[in-house]
Coordinates of C-alpha atoms in Angstrom, one line a residue:
X24 CA 13.8 9.7 36.2
X25 CA 16.9 11.7 36.8
X26 CA 18.6 10.0 33.9
X27 CA 15.9 11.1 31.6
X28 CA 16.4 14.6 32.7
X29 CA 20.1 14.5 31.9
X30 CA 19.7 12.9 28.6
X31 CA 19.8 16.2 26.8
X32 CA 23.4 16.4 27.2
X33 CA 24.0 13.4 25.2
X34 CA 21.2 13.4 22.6
X35 CA 21.4 15.9 19.8
X36 CA 20.2 15.2 16.4
X37 CA 22.8 13.4 14.1
X38 CA 24.1 16.0 11.8
X39 CA 26.4 14.5 9.1
X40 CA 29.3 16.8 9.0
X41 CA 32.4 17.8 11.1
X42 CA 34.2 14.5 10.6
X43 CA 31.9 13.0 8.1
X44 CA 30.6 14.6 5.0
X45 CA 27.8 13.7 2.7
X46 CA 26.0 15.2 -0.2
X47 CA 22.3 15.8 -1.2
X48 CA 22.7 13.7 -4.4
X49 CA 23.0 10.6 -2.1
X50 CA 19.5 10.9 -1.0
X51 CA 18.1 10.9 -4.7
X52 CA 16.1 7.7 -5.2
X53 CA 17.2 6.1 -8.4
X54 CA 14.7 3.9 -10.3
X55 CA 15.1 1.2 -12.9
X56 CA 12.8 3.4 -15.0
X57 CA 15.0 6.3 -15.4
X58 CA 16.6 7.2 -18.6
X59 CA 16.2 3.6 -19.9
X60 CA 13.9 2.1 -22.7
X61 CA 10.8 0.3 -21.6
X62 CA 8.5 -1.9 -23.6
X63 CA 5.8 -4.5 -23.4
X64 CA 7.7 -7.8 -22.3
X65 CA 5.5 -10.8 -22.2
X66 CA 8.2 -12.7 -20.4
X67 CA 9.6 -9.9 -18.3
X68 CA 9.6 -11.5 -14.8
X69 CA 12.4 -9.8 -12.7
X70 CA 15.0 -12.5 -13.3
X71 CA 14.2 -13.0 -17.0
X72 CA 13.9 -9.4 -18.0
X73 CA 17.4 -9.2 -19.4
X74 CA 17.3 -12.4 -21.4
X75 CA 13.9 -12.5 -22.8
X76 CA 14.6 -10.1 -25.7
X77 CA 16.1 -12.3 -28.5
X78 CA 15.5 -15.5 -26.8
X79 CA 11.7 -15.9 -27.2
X80 CA 10.1 -15.7 -30.4
X81 CA 7.3 -13.3 -29.5
X82 CA 6.1 -10.5 -31.8
X83 CA 6.5 -7.7 -29.3
X84 CA 9.9 -8.9 -28.1
X85 CA 11.1 -9.3 -31.7
X86 CA 10.0 -5.6 -32.4
X87 CA 11.9 -4.4 -29.4
X88 CA 14.9 -6.2 -30.7
X89 CA 14.5 -4.2 -33.9
X90 CA 11.3 -2.4 -34.9
X91 CA 12.1 -3.7 -38.5
X92 CA 11.4 -7.3 -37.3
X93 CA 8.0 -7.5 -39.0
X94 CA 5.9 -10.5 -37.8
X95 CA 4.1 -12.8 -40.1
X96 CA 0.6 -13.8 -39.1
X97 CA -0.8 -17.0 -40.7
X98 CA -4.5 -16.6 -42.0
X99 CA -4.9 -13.3 -39.9
X100 CA -4.1 -9.6 -40.1
X101 CA -4.2 -8.7 -36.4
X102 CA -2.6 -9.8 -33.1
X103 CA -3.8 -8.8 -29.7
X104 CA -2.0 -9.4 -26.4
X105 CA -3.5 -8.7 -22.8
X106 CA -2.0 -9.7 -19.4
X107 CA -2.6 -9.2 -15.8
X108 CA 0.4 -9.3 -13.5
X109 CA 1.0 -9.9 -9.9
X110 CA 3.9 -8.2 -8.1
X111 CA 6.8 -9.9 -6.7
X112 CA 7.7 -8.8 -3.3
X113 CA 11.6 -9.0 -2.6
X114 CA 13.9 -7.1 -0.3
X115 CA 15.6 -4.2 -2.1
X116 CA 19.2 -3.5 -1.8
X117 CA 18.3 -1.1 0.8
X118 CA 15.0 -1.9 2.5
X119 CA 12.3 0.6 3.1
X120 CA 12.7 1.8 6.7
X121 CA 9.7 2.5 8.7
X122 CA 9.1 6.1 10.0
X123 CA 9.6 6.2 13.6
X124 CA 7.3 8.1 15.7
X125 CA 6.9 9.6 19.2
X126 CA 4.9 7.5 21.7
X127 CA 5.4 8.8 25.2
X128 CA 3.9 5.9 27.0
X129 CA 5.9 3.1 25.5
X130 CA 9.4 1.8 27.0
X131 CA 12.5 3.5 25.9
X132 CA 13.5 0.3 24.1
X133 CA 11.1 1.2 21.2
X134 CA 13.4 3.9 20.1
X135 CA 15.9 1.4 19.2
X136 CA 14.4 1.3 15.8
X137 CA 15.6 4.8 15.1
X138 CA 19.2 3.7 14.5
X139 CA 20.9 4.2 11.2
X140 CA 22.2 1.1 9.7
X141 CA 25.0 0.5 7.2
X142 CA 24.0 1.8 3.6
X143 CA 24.7 -0.4 0.8
X144 CA 26.7 1.7 -1.7
X145 CA 24.8 0.1 -4.5
X146 CA 21.9 2.3 -3.5
X147 CA 23.0 5.3 -5.3
X148 CA 22.6 3.7 -8.7
X149 CA 20.0 1.1 -7.9
X150 CA 17.5 2.2 -5.5
X151 CA 14.2 0.5 -6.4
X152 CA 12.2 -1.4 -9.0
X153 CA 8.9 -0.2 -9.9
X154 CA 5.6 -2.3 -9.5
X155 CA 4.4 -4.4 -12.2
X156 CA 1.6 -2.8 -14.6
X157 CA -2.1 -3.7 -13.5
X158 CA -2.6 -4.6 -17.0
X159 CA -0.7 -4.7 -20.5
X160 CA -2.4 -4.4 -23.9
X161 CA -0.7 -4.8 -27.1
X162 CA -2.1 -4.7 -30.6
X163 CA -0.5 -5.3 -34.0
X164 CA -2.3 -4.9 -37.3
X165 CA -1.7 -5.3 -41.1
X166 CA -4.3 -2.6 -42.4
X167 CA -4.0 -3.8 -45.9
X168 CA -5.2 -7.4 -45.0
X169 CA -3.7 -10.8 -44.1
X170 CA -2.7 -11.4 -47.8
X171 CA -0.8 -8.0 -48.0
X172 CA 1.2 -8.0 -44.9
X173 CA 3.4 -5.1 -46.0
X174 CA 2.5 -2.2 -43.8
X175 CA 2.4 -2.8 -40.1
X176 CA 0.7 -0.6 -37.4
X177 CA 0.8 -1.4 -33.6
X178 CA 1.0 -0.1 -30.2
X179 CA 0.7 -1.0 -26.6
X180 CA -0.4 0.6 -23.3
X181 CA 0.5 -0.4 -19.7
X182 CA -1.1 1.0 -16.5
X183 CA 0.7 1.1 -13.1
X184 CA -1.2 1.9 -10.0
X185 CA -0.3 1.0 -6.5
X186 CA -0.5 2.2 -3.0
X187 CA 2.1 1.4 -0.4
X188 CA 3.1 2.6 3.1
X189 CA 5.3 5.8 3.2
X190 CA 8.8 5.2 4.2
X191 CA 12.1 7.2 5.0
X192 CA 15.2 7.4 2.9
X193 CA 18.1 5.9 4.8
X194 CA 20.9 8.5 3.8
X195 CA 20.1 12.0 4.6
X196 CA 22.4 15.0 5.0
X197 CA 20.9 15.6 8.4
X198 CA 20.5 12.3 10.4
X199 CA 17.2 13.5 12.0
X200 CA 15.0 10.7 13.3
X201 CA 11.4 11.9 13.3
X202 CA 10.2 11.9 17.0
X203 CA 13.1 10.1 18.3
X204 CA 15.6 12.7 19.0
X205 CA 13.1 15.0 20.6
X206 CA 11.8 12.3 23.0
X207 CA 15.1 11.0 23.9
X208 CA 16.4 14.5 24.4
X209 CA 13.5 16.0 26.0
X210 CA 10.8 14.0 27.5
X211 CA 11.3 13.2 31.3
X212 CA 8.3 10.9 31.4
X213 CA 8.5 7.9 29.2
X214 CA 6.2 5.7 31.3
X215 CA 2.9 7.1 32.6
X216 CA 1.4 5.5 35.7
X217 CA -2.1 7.1 35.6
X218 CA -4.9 7.1 33.1
X219 CA -3.9 8.0 29.5
X220 CA -6.0 9.6 26.8
X221 CA -4.5 9.7 23.4
X222 CA -5.5 12.1 20.8
X223 CA -4.0 11.1 17.5
X224 CA -4.6 11.7 13.8
X225 CA -2.2 10.7 11.1
X226 CA -1.8 9.3 7.5
X227 CA 0.8 6.9 6.0
X228 CA 0.6 6.4 2.2
X229 CA 2.5 6.3 -1.0
X230 CA 0.8 6.4 -4.3
X231 CA 2.4 5.3 -7.6
X232 CA 0.7 5.9 -10.9
X233 CA 2.4 5.2 -14.3
X234 CA 1.4 5.3 -18.0
X235 CA 3.6 3.5 -20.5
X236 CA 2.6 3.9 -24.3
X237 CA 4.2 2.8 -27.4
X238 CA 3.5 3.1 -31.3
X239 CA 5.0 0.9 -34.0
X240 CA 5.2 1.6 -37.8
X241 CA 6.8 -1.1 -39.9
X242 CA 7.1 -1.5 -43.8
X243 CA 8.3 -4.2 -46.0
X244 CA 10.2 -2.1 -48.6
X245 CA 11.2 -5.2 -50.7
X246 CA 11.8 -8.9 -50.2
X247 CA 15.2 -8.1 -48.9
X248 CA 14.6 -5.0 -46.7
X249 CA 12.3 -4.2 -43.9
X250 CA 11.9 -0.9 -42.2
X251 CA 10.5 0.0 -38.8
X252 CA 10.1 3.0 -36.4
X253 CA 9.0 2.8 -32.7
X254 CA 7.9 5.7 -30.4
X255 CA 7.6 5.2 -26.8
X256 CA 6.5 7.4 -23.9
X257 CA 6.4 6.9 -20.1
X258 CA 5.0 9.1 -17.3
X259 CA 5.4 7.9 -13.8
X260 CA 4.5 9.6 -10.6
X261 CA 5.0 8.7 -6.9
X262 CA 3.7 10.9 -4.1
X263 CA 3.0 10.3 -0.6
X264 CA 2.5 11.8 2.9
X265 CA 3.3 10.7 6.5
X266 CA 1.4 12.6 9.2
X267 CA 1.5 11.8 12.9
X268 CA -0.2 14.3 15.5
X269 CA -0.4 13.3 18.9
X270 CA -1.8 15.2 22.0
X271 CA -1.4 13.5 25.3
X272 CA -2.4 14.7 28.8
X273 CA -2.3 12.6 31.9
X274 CA -5.7 13.3 33.4
X275 CA -7.6 16.5 33.8
X276 CA -5.9 17.2 37.1
X277 CA -2.4 16.3 36.2
X278 CA -0.1 19.0 34.9
X279 CA 1.7 16.7 32.4
X280 CA 1.2 17.0 28.6
X281 CA 2.9 16.2 25.3
X282 CA 2.3 17.7 22.0
X283 CA 3.9 16.1 18.9
X284 CA 3.4 16.7 15.2
X285 CA 5.3 15.2 12.1
X286 CA 4.3 16.0 8.7
X287 CA 6.3 14.7 5.8
X288 CA 5.7 14.5 2.1
X289 CA 7.5 13.2 -1.0
X290 CA 6.8 14.0 -4.6
X291 CA 8.6 12.1 -7.4
X292 CA 7.9 12.6 -11.2
X293 CA 9.5 11.1 -14.2
X294 CA 8.7 11.1 -17.8
X295 CA 10.6 10.4 -21.0
X296 CA 10.0 10.2 -24.9
X297 CA 11.9 7.4 -26.7
X298 CA 12.3 7.2 -30.6
X299 CA 14.0 4.5 -32.4
X300 CA 14.4 3.1 -36.0
X301 CA 15.7 0.1 -37.5
X302 CA 16.4 -1.8 -40.8
X303 CA 16.5 -5.6 -41.4
X304 CA 18.3 -7.1 -44.3
X305 CA 17.3 -10.6 -45.5
X306 CA 20.7 -11.6 -46.8
X307 CA 19.4 -15.0 -48.0
X308 CA 16.6 -17.3 -47.3
X309 CA 18.6 -18.6 -44.1
X310 CA 20.4 -15.5 -42.9
X311 CA 19.3 -12.1 -41.8
X312 CA 20.8 -9.1 -40.3
X313 CA 19.5 -5.9 -38.7
X314 CA 20.6 -2.6 -37.1
X315 CA 18.6 -0.3 -34.8
X316 CA 19.3 3.2 -33.3
X317 CA 17.5 5.2 -30.8
X318 CA 17.4 8.3 -28.7
X319 CA 15.6 8.9 -25.4
X320 CA 15.2 12.1 -23.5
X321 CA 13.8 12.3 -20.0
X322 CA 13.3 14.4 -16.8
X323 CA 13.1 13.2 -13.2
X324 CA 12.0 15.6 -10.4
X325 CA 11.8 14.7 -6.8
X326 CA 10.7 16.9 -3.8
X327 CA 10.9 16.1 -0.1
X328 CA 9.5 18.2 2.7
X329 CA 9.3 17.6 6.4
X330 CA 8.1 19.5 9.5
X331 CA 8.4 18.3 13.0
X332 CA 7.4 19.9 16.3
X333 CA 7.4 18.6 19.8
X334 CA 6.4 20.1 23.2
X335 CA 6.5 18.3 26.4
X336 CA 5.8 19.5 30.0
X337 CA 6.1 17.6 33.4
X338 CA 4.8 19.6 36.3
X339 CA 4.6 23.4 36.5
X340 CA 7.5 25.8 36.9
X341 CA 7.2 27.8 40.1
X342 CA 4.5 25.6 41.4
X343 CA 5.6 22.0 41.4
X344 CA 8.9 20.9 43.2
X345 CA 9.8 18.8 40.1
X346 CA 9.2 20.0 36.6
X347 CA 10.6 20.1 33.2
X348 CA 9.7 21.7 29.9
X349 CA 10.9 20.8 26.5
X350 CA 10.3 22.0 22.8
X351 CA 11.9 21.4 19.5
X352 CA 11.0 22.0 15.9
X353 CA 12.6 20.9 12.6
X354 CA 12.0 22.0 9.0
X355 CA 13.5 20.2 5.8
X356 CA 13.1 21.3 2.3
X357 CA 14.9 19.3 -0.5
X358 CA 14.5 18.9 -4.2
X359 CA 16.3 17.1 -7.0
X360 CA 16.1 17.9 -10.8
X361 CA 17.7 15.4 -13.4
X362 CA 17.4 16.1 -17.1
X363 CA 19.2 14.0 -19.8
X364 CA 19.2 11.8 -22.6
X365 CA 20.2 8.2 -23.7
X366 CA 21.7 7.1 -27.0
X367 CA 21.6 3.5 -27.9
X368 CA 22.2 1.1 -30.8
X369 CA 22.0 -2.6 -31.6
X370 CA 23.1 -5.0 -34.4
X371 CA 21.6 -8.6 -34.7
X372 CA 22.1 -11.5 -36.8
X373 CA 19.9 -14.6 -37.2
X374 CA 20.7 -17.8 -39.2
X375 CA 18.9 -21.1 -39.8
X376 CA 21.9 -23.4 -39.2
X377 CA 19.9 -26.5 -39.9
X378 CA 16.2 -27.5 -40.7
X379 CA 15.7 -27.8 -37.0
X380 CA 18.2 -25.3 -35.5
X381 CA 18.3 -21.5 -35.5
X382 CA 21.0 -19.3 -34.0
X383 CA 20.5 -15.7 -33.0
X384 CA 23.0 -13.1 -31.6
X385 CA 23.0 -9.3 -30.8
X386 CA 25.1 -6.6 -29.4
X387 CA 23.8 -3.5 -27.9
X388 CA 25.5 -0.1 -26.7
X389 CA 23.9 2.5 -24.6
X390 CA 25.2 5.8 -23.2
X391 CA 23.4 8.2 -20.9
X392 CA 24.3 11.6 -19.9
X393 CA 22.1 13.3 -17.2
X394 CA 22.6 16.7 -15.7
X395 CA 21.7 16.9 -12.0
X396 CA 20.7 19.8 -9.8
X397 CA 19.7 19.8 -6.2
X398 CA 18.8 22.0 -3.1
X399 CA 18.6 21.4 0.4
X400 CA 17.5 23.6 3.5
X401 CA 17.5 22.1 7.0
X402 CA 16.4 24.4 10.1
X403 CA 16.3 22.8 13.5
X404 CA 16.2 24.0 17.1
X405 CA 15.2 22.6 20.4
X406 CA 15.4 23.6 24.2
X407 CA 14.9 22.0 27.5
X408 CA 14.7 23.2 31.1
X409 CA 14.2 21.1 34.3
X410 CA 14.2 21.4 38.1
X411 CA 14.4 18.4 40.2
X412 CA 14.5 18.0 44.0
X413 CA 15.2 14.9 46.4
X414 CA 16.2 14.4 50.0
X415 CA 19.8 14.6 48.8
X416 CA 20.1 17.2 46.2
X417 CA 18.6 19.8 44.0
X418 CA 19.1 19.9 40.2
X419 CA 18.5 22.6 37.7
X420 CA 19.5 22.5 34.2
X421 CA 19.0 24.2 30.8
X422 CA 19.8 22.9 27.3
X423 CA 19.5 24.6 23.9
X424 CA 20.4 23.4 20.4
X425 CA 20.1 24.8 16.9
X426 CA 21.2 23.9 13.6
X427 CA 21.0 25.4 10.0
X428 CA 22.2 24.0 6.6
X429 CA 21.7 25.4 3.3
X430 CA 23.2 24.0 0.1
X431 CA 22.7 23.6 -3.7
X432 CA 24.5 21.2 -5.9
X433 CA 25.0 20.4 -9.6
X434 CA 26.8 17.7 -11.5
X435 CA 26.4 14.9 -13.9
X436 CA 25.5 11.1 -13.9
X437 CA 26.9 9.1 -16.8
X438 CA 26.2 5.5 -17.6
X439 CA 27.7 3.3 -20.3
X440 CA 26.2 -0.1 -21.0
X441 CA 27.4 -3.0 -23.2
X442 CA 25.1 -6.0 -23.6
X443 CA 25.6 -9.1 -25.8
X444 CA 23.7 -12.2 -26.2
X445 CA 23.9 -15.4 -28.2
X446 CA 21.1 -18.1 -28.2
X447 CA 19.7 -21.0 -30.1
X448 CA 16.4 -22.8 -30.7
X449 CA 16.5 -26.5 -31.4
X450 CA 13.3 -28.4 -32.5
X451 CA 14.0 -31.7 -30.9
X452 CA 10.9 -33.3 -32.5
X453 CA 7.4 -32.2 -33.5
X454 CA 6.3 -31.5 -30.0
X455 CA 9.4 -30.6 -28.1
X456 CA 11.8 -27.6 -28.4
X457 CA 14.8 -26.6 -26.5
X458 CA 16.0 -23.0 -26.1
X459 CA 19.2 -21.9 -24.5
X460 CA 21.7 -18.9 -24.4
X461 CA 24.5 -16.9 -23.0
X462 CA 23.8 -13.2 -21.8
X463 CA 26.6 -10.8 -20.7
X464 CA 26.2 -7.1 -19.7
X465 CA 28.8 -4.6 -18.4
X466 CA 27.6 -1.4 -16.9
X467 CA 29.7 1.6 -15.8
X468 CA 28.0 4.3 -13.8
X469 CA 29.8 7.6 -12.8
X470 CA 28.4 10.4 -10.5
X471 CA 30.2 13.6 -10.0
X472 CA 28.6 16.6 -8.1
X473 CA 29.8 19.9 -6.6
X474 CA 27.8 21.2 -3.7
X475 CA 28.5 24.6 -1.9
X476 CA 27.3 24.4 1.8
X477 CA 26.7 27.0 4.4
X478 CA 26.1 25.4 7.9
X479 CA 25.6 26.7 11.4
X480 CA 25.4 24.5 14.6
X481 CA 25.1 25.6 18.1
X482 CA 24.4 23.9 21.5
X483 CA 24.8 24.9 25.1
X484 CA 24.1 23.3 28.4
X485 CA 24.1 24.6 32.0
X486 CA 23.2 22.8 35.2
X487 CA 23.7 23.2 39.0
X488 CA 23.6 20.6 41.8
X489 CA 24.1 21.7 45.4
X490 CA 26.0 24.9 44.2
X491 CA 28.1 23.0 41.9
X492 CA 27.9 24.2 38.3
X493 CA 28.4 22.6 35.0
X494 CA 28.5 24.2 31.7
X495 CA 29.1 23.3 28.0
X496 CA 29.1 25.2 24.9
X497 CA 29.7 24.4 21.1
X498 CA 29.3 26.6 18.1
X499 CA 30.4 25.6 14.6
X500 CA 30.3 27.8 11.5
X501 CA 31.2 26.2 8.1
X502 CA 31.5 27.6 4.5
X503 CA 32.6 24.7 2.3
X504 CA 32.2 23.1 -1.1
X505 CA 31.7 19.3 -1.3
X506 CA 33.0 17.4 -4.3
X507 CA 31.6 13.9 -4.5
X508 CA 32.9 11.2 -7.0
X509 CA 31.1 7.9 -7.2
X510 CA 31.9 5.0 -9.6
X511 CA 30.2 1.7 -9.8
X512 CA 31.2 -1.0 -12.2
X513 CA 28.6 -3.8 -12.8
X514 CA 28.5 -7.0 -14.8
X515 CA 26.4 -10.0 -15.1
X516 CA 26.5 -13.3 -16.9
X517 CA 23.3 -15.2 -17.2
X518 CA 22.6 -18.6 -18.8
X519 CA 18.9 -19.4 -19.6
X520 CA 17.7 -22.7 -20.6
X521 CA 14.0 -23.6 -21.6
X522 CA 12.2 -26.5 -22.7
X523 CA 8.9 -26.5 -24.3
X524 CA 6.6 -29.6 -24.6
X525 CA 3.5 -29.6 -26.7
X526 CA 1.4 -32.4 -25.3
X527 CA -1.4 -32.0 -28.0
X528 CA -3.1 -29.1 -29.9
X529 CA -4.7 -27.7 -26.7
X530 CA -2.1 -28.2 -23.9
X531 CA 1.5 -27.1 -23.7
X532 CA 4.2 -26.4 -21.0
X533 CA 7.3 -24.5 -20.9
X534 CA 9.9 -25.0 -18.1
X535 CA 12.8 -22.7 -17.8
X536 CA 15.9 -22.0 -15.6
X537 CA 18.3 -19.2 -15.5
X538 CA 21.6 -19.2 -13.8
X539 CA 22.6 -15.7 -12.8
X540 CA 25.9 -14.3 -11.7
X541 CA 26.2 -10.6 -10.7
X542 CA 29.2 -8.5 -9.7
X543 CA 29.7 -5.0 -8.5
X544 CA 32.8 -3.0 -7.7
X545 CA 32.3 0.6 -6.2
X546 CA 34.7 3.4 -5.5
X547 CA 33.7 6.6 -3.6
X548 CA 35.4 9.9 -2.7
X549 CA 34.3 13.0 -1.0
X550 CA 36.4 16.0 -1.0
X551 CA 35.5 19.0 1.3
X552 CA 37.2 22.4 0.4
X553 CA 36.7 24.8 3.4
X554 CA 36.7 28.5 3.0
X555 CA 36.0 28.7 6.6
X556 CA 35.6 26.5 9.8
X557 CA 35.1 28.2 13.0
X558 CA 34.7 26.2 16.3
X559 CA 33.9 27.8 19.6
X560 CA 33.8 26.1 23.0
X561 CA 34.5 27.1 26.5
X562 CA 38.1 27.3 25.8
X563 CA 37.9 29.8 23.1
X564 CA 37.6 30.0 19.3
X565 CA 39.5 28.3 16.5
X566 CA 39.2 29.6 13.0
X567 CA 40.6 27.6 10.0
X568 CA 40.5 29.0 6.5
X569 CA 41.3 27.7 3.1
X570 CA 42.0 23.9 3.5
X571 CA 40.6 20.7 2.4
X572 CA 39.7 17.3 3.8
X573 CA 39.4 14.0 1.7
X574 CA 37.2 11.2 2.6
X575 CA 38.0 8.0 0.5
X576 CA 36.2 4.9 1.0
X577 CA 38.0 1.6 0.3
X578 CA 36.9 -0.2 -2.9
X579 CA 33.8 -2.3 -2.1
X580 CA 33.0 -5.4 -4.1
X581 CA 29.8 -7.4 -4.1
X582 CA 28.9 -10.7 -5.6
X583 CA 25.5 -12.4 -6.0
X584 CA 24.7 -15.7 -7.6
X585 CA 21.3 -17.6 -7.7
X586 CA 19.2 -19.8 -9.9
X587 CA 15.6 -19.1 -10.8
X588 CA 13.0 -21.5 -12.2
X589 CA 9.8 -20.5 -14.1
X590 CA 7.0 -22.4 -15.7
X591 CA 4.5 -21.2 -18.4
X592 CA 1.3 -23.2 -18.8
X593 CA -0.3 -22.9 -22.3
X594 CA -3.8 -23.5 -23.1
X595 CA -5.3 -23.2 -26.6
X596 CA -9.0 -23.0 -26.6
X597 CA -9.0 -22.5 -30.4
X598 CA -6.2 -22.2 -32.8
X599 CA -6.6 -18.4 -32.7
X600 CA -7.2 -17.9 -28.9
X601 CA -4.6 -19.0 -26.2
X602 CA -4.3 -18.6 -22.5
X603 CA -0.8 -18.5 -20.7
X604 CA -0.1 -18.7 -17.0
X605 CA 3.4 -17.8 -16.2
X606 CA 4.5 -18.9 -12.7
X607 CA 7.6 -18.0 -10.8
X608 CA 8.1 -20.3 -7.7
X609 CA 10.2 -19.7 -4.7
X610 CA 11.8 -22.4 -2.9
X611 CA 13.4 -20.5 0.1
X612 CA 12.2 -21.7 3.5
X613 CA 9.1 -23.3 2.0
X614 CA 7.4 -23.6 -1.5
X615 CA 5.4 -20.6 -2.7
X616 CA 4.5 -18.9 -6.0
X617 CA 6.5 -15.7 -5.8
X618 CA 4.8 -14.3 -8.9
X619 CA 2.2 -15.0 -11.5
X620 CA 1.2 -13.5 -14.8
X621 CA -1.9 -14.4 -16.8
X622 CA -1.8 -13.6 -20.5
X623 CA -4.2 -13.8 -23.3
X624 CA -3.2 -13.9 -27.1
X625 CA -5.6 -13.8 -30.1
X626 CA -5.3 -13.6 -33.8
X627 CA -8.0 -12.0 -36.0

């Protein structure tokens, strides 16, 4: 019991500063949606998303390759696609960490969950992948009729909706662990021996809603030239709350009580508009070439708010021989605003090398420039008083802690992407086809931010034992500016191979494998320029002005390689209506279907 009373001398919330500097931008949750073109991809399973465009002969994939790649429908003027998708659940680069909470009647070991693990540096440019759409619908139509396939109109819509548990972000400026710091620092009574009545209310949810729309307009200008325009819009919202309210008393006649409230909310909104145009040139009956260019403009806003308060009382001051009283509160308000654009272009080439072989290739360039702004305010305080007597000694103590941090930052995020792919389609015989290719991508991401900071930190402790006194004091005042530079170089090589078997006019099977190699190299540096740092303790005050500290991380490299297998079962109920079941099995530990898509295709 005495150990618990003395814990406040050791357990203050973990402020990242004074020996380690971090910035608000590190807590921004990057998504694979942000400032990137998105489209209806019938073969877009996670490990085939990169290689599907240009490899599969699908109307929607061909139009994404170039909106001037106008499809040809035999004996029909319309094409409709519909699918339902199951999500694949895999560990992210940084897993979602459960929010720890106060529970005053469980053993101290439960609080081991509040530790802060090593943060993978890839998190800052690759935080999360979004869930799959509930359904995807695409329609293509030649309004002039099947015999005049000159003017093409089309569009697609995808709906995303998912509810999942709330989670914490593992890299905050202020390393506060909801409920853990106050308990470990203040509560002298982790284990109750009498009857316990818990009064609890809470909420733990995160909602994701997204709408993805596209429109396509194509026109065959002549037998040699096709034109196309595509417009895409995306709206995505993620918001959630975590609430935990606990009121514990230890029986009506027992003067012990604990009150704990934790309320946390997160709002994340993103939208963009993407416009592209293309031309396709039929150089001969066997060779065609195309060019595409596009511009995307988007905005990402994120808000995080948290409020925590805790009060614990054991015994009554002035009445009981042993007592303690603890209180704490913490308020956090943070927001991020990203606004920018992406410019991209693509060239493609397609050639019929022989009556049974077609070769395709493309090169794509993309460049993103995003302006970032962020703000953070953290205000925290706690206090603890106690009195304890035994046959040997009398203990009295008082502890106080406060922290204030206010900062606002600005900067840029830049990304340059090069993609290239060459692939072939080889018709082995009338029923079997082989597809294969080589895909390469090179991605350079750079983040540069400047963040002025005003921070105050104070702690004091005083105790007596048999007329022996112990005191401690610490006060820190900082006025500084943090410059953060982050560079991530990523490249990947992927080799997909697919074989299609057409058993008869009703049944078909496609089996594919993709061999993937990924590599990252990351450099990171934080420069802290101090206008003022003033430290006060029992020995006096030390004031430092106009100096700098540099924190340079060693270059970190990561490599991943894996092989993924998929299968696509095709059932043609009629020549104009087909059903596809796309399966992605997982062979780790035991066999399971990690993800499935069910698609329907019809021609009218």
